[in-house]
C-alpha angles and dihedrals in degrees: 000000000000123000132190118213119195107187129137097195103092096204094050091043092053091048092052098039095047091047093051093047091050087056093054102264125135105228133196117191132193129174102215135059098234094056089042091055092048094050094045091049096049105034131064102240123179091212140346133219111207129185116216098221106060134147120253094011129020120235097248091053089047092053092044091053091048092053093045090055092049098253106149102186109144110254131203112197118215119204144156087219109097106173122119091245091054091050091050093050091050093052094041089054088061104272117145096207137006125217122187126217130278097044140164113248091224089063092048091049092050090050091048090051092047093052091049092050092050092046094050093041090234108194091201109043101190109028139043122202129186117171108313095341120097125186119192110207094198104045090028089227121152123197136176120193087350093303117123116236122199113222131183117235097266093042088053091046090051093049092048091050093049091047092050088053096037112163092019128096115244118195127226090248090055090051091047092051095049101041105031133043118277091250094060115124108259091206093066124107095224092115092057091047091049093048088049090052092048093049091051089058104039109009115034089150091054093228096122109042110045128195118226102200114237093004115056141258139316131197115219129168112265 
């Protein structure tokens, strides 16, 4: 999953970005509203976290412009303003949720995950299962045939992405966009390396993750 963070406070931005990355998200961050609007309007994000007080364009205006242009990315608004009126203004501007500062990262993470589940109409909100592979989104446990498998953050993110698109081919570019930052070199072989690492842990027989030459990869039940 790929998240946009629009926050001008460097300390808060680092706190949010690092936390999201540690939980397997690819994260793009910008510090001003105009750049945030540009990124949100041109990139397929799974969710966005937007501060209210931003240089060049405030967060509420940013969200209003997105909604006016038909961009439906789920948005969590961050603000130090905690009154009921402020919350109402944030939601009326087009925000999907409103989090006041200071906040616990665990709460923000839970809200991001809830927004993504609602946006994707996930029938099972906490667990993905494809064949004999199960991925628990809350405990971050992966098992195959009942045996627990330890995965690093990006390996977990890749498996989650493949499982959410089970039976459909995903290209290397799609994987890059959802697991690495948008500025990552698309000519690199990091996707191939990551797929190889994942296979070595869950699919040594290569009966689960299939390579579609010249296109990408597809996850099918073994």
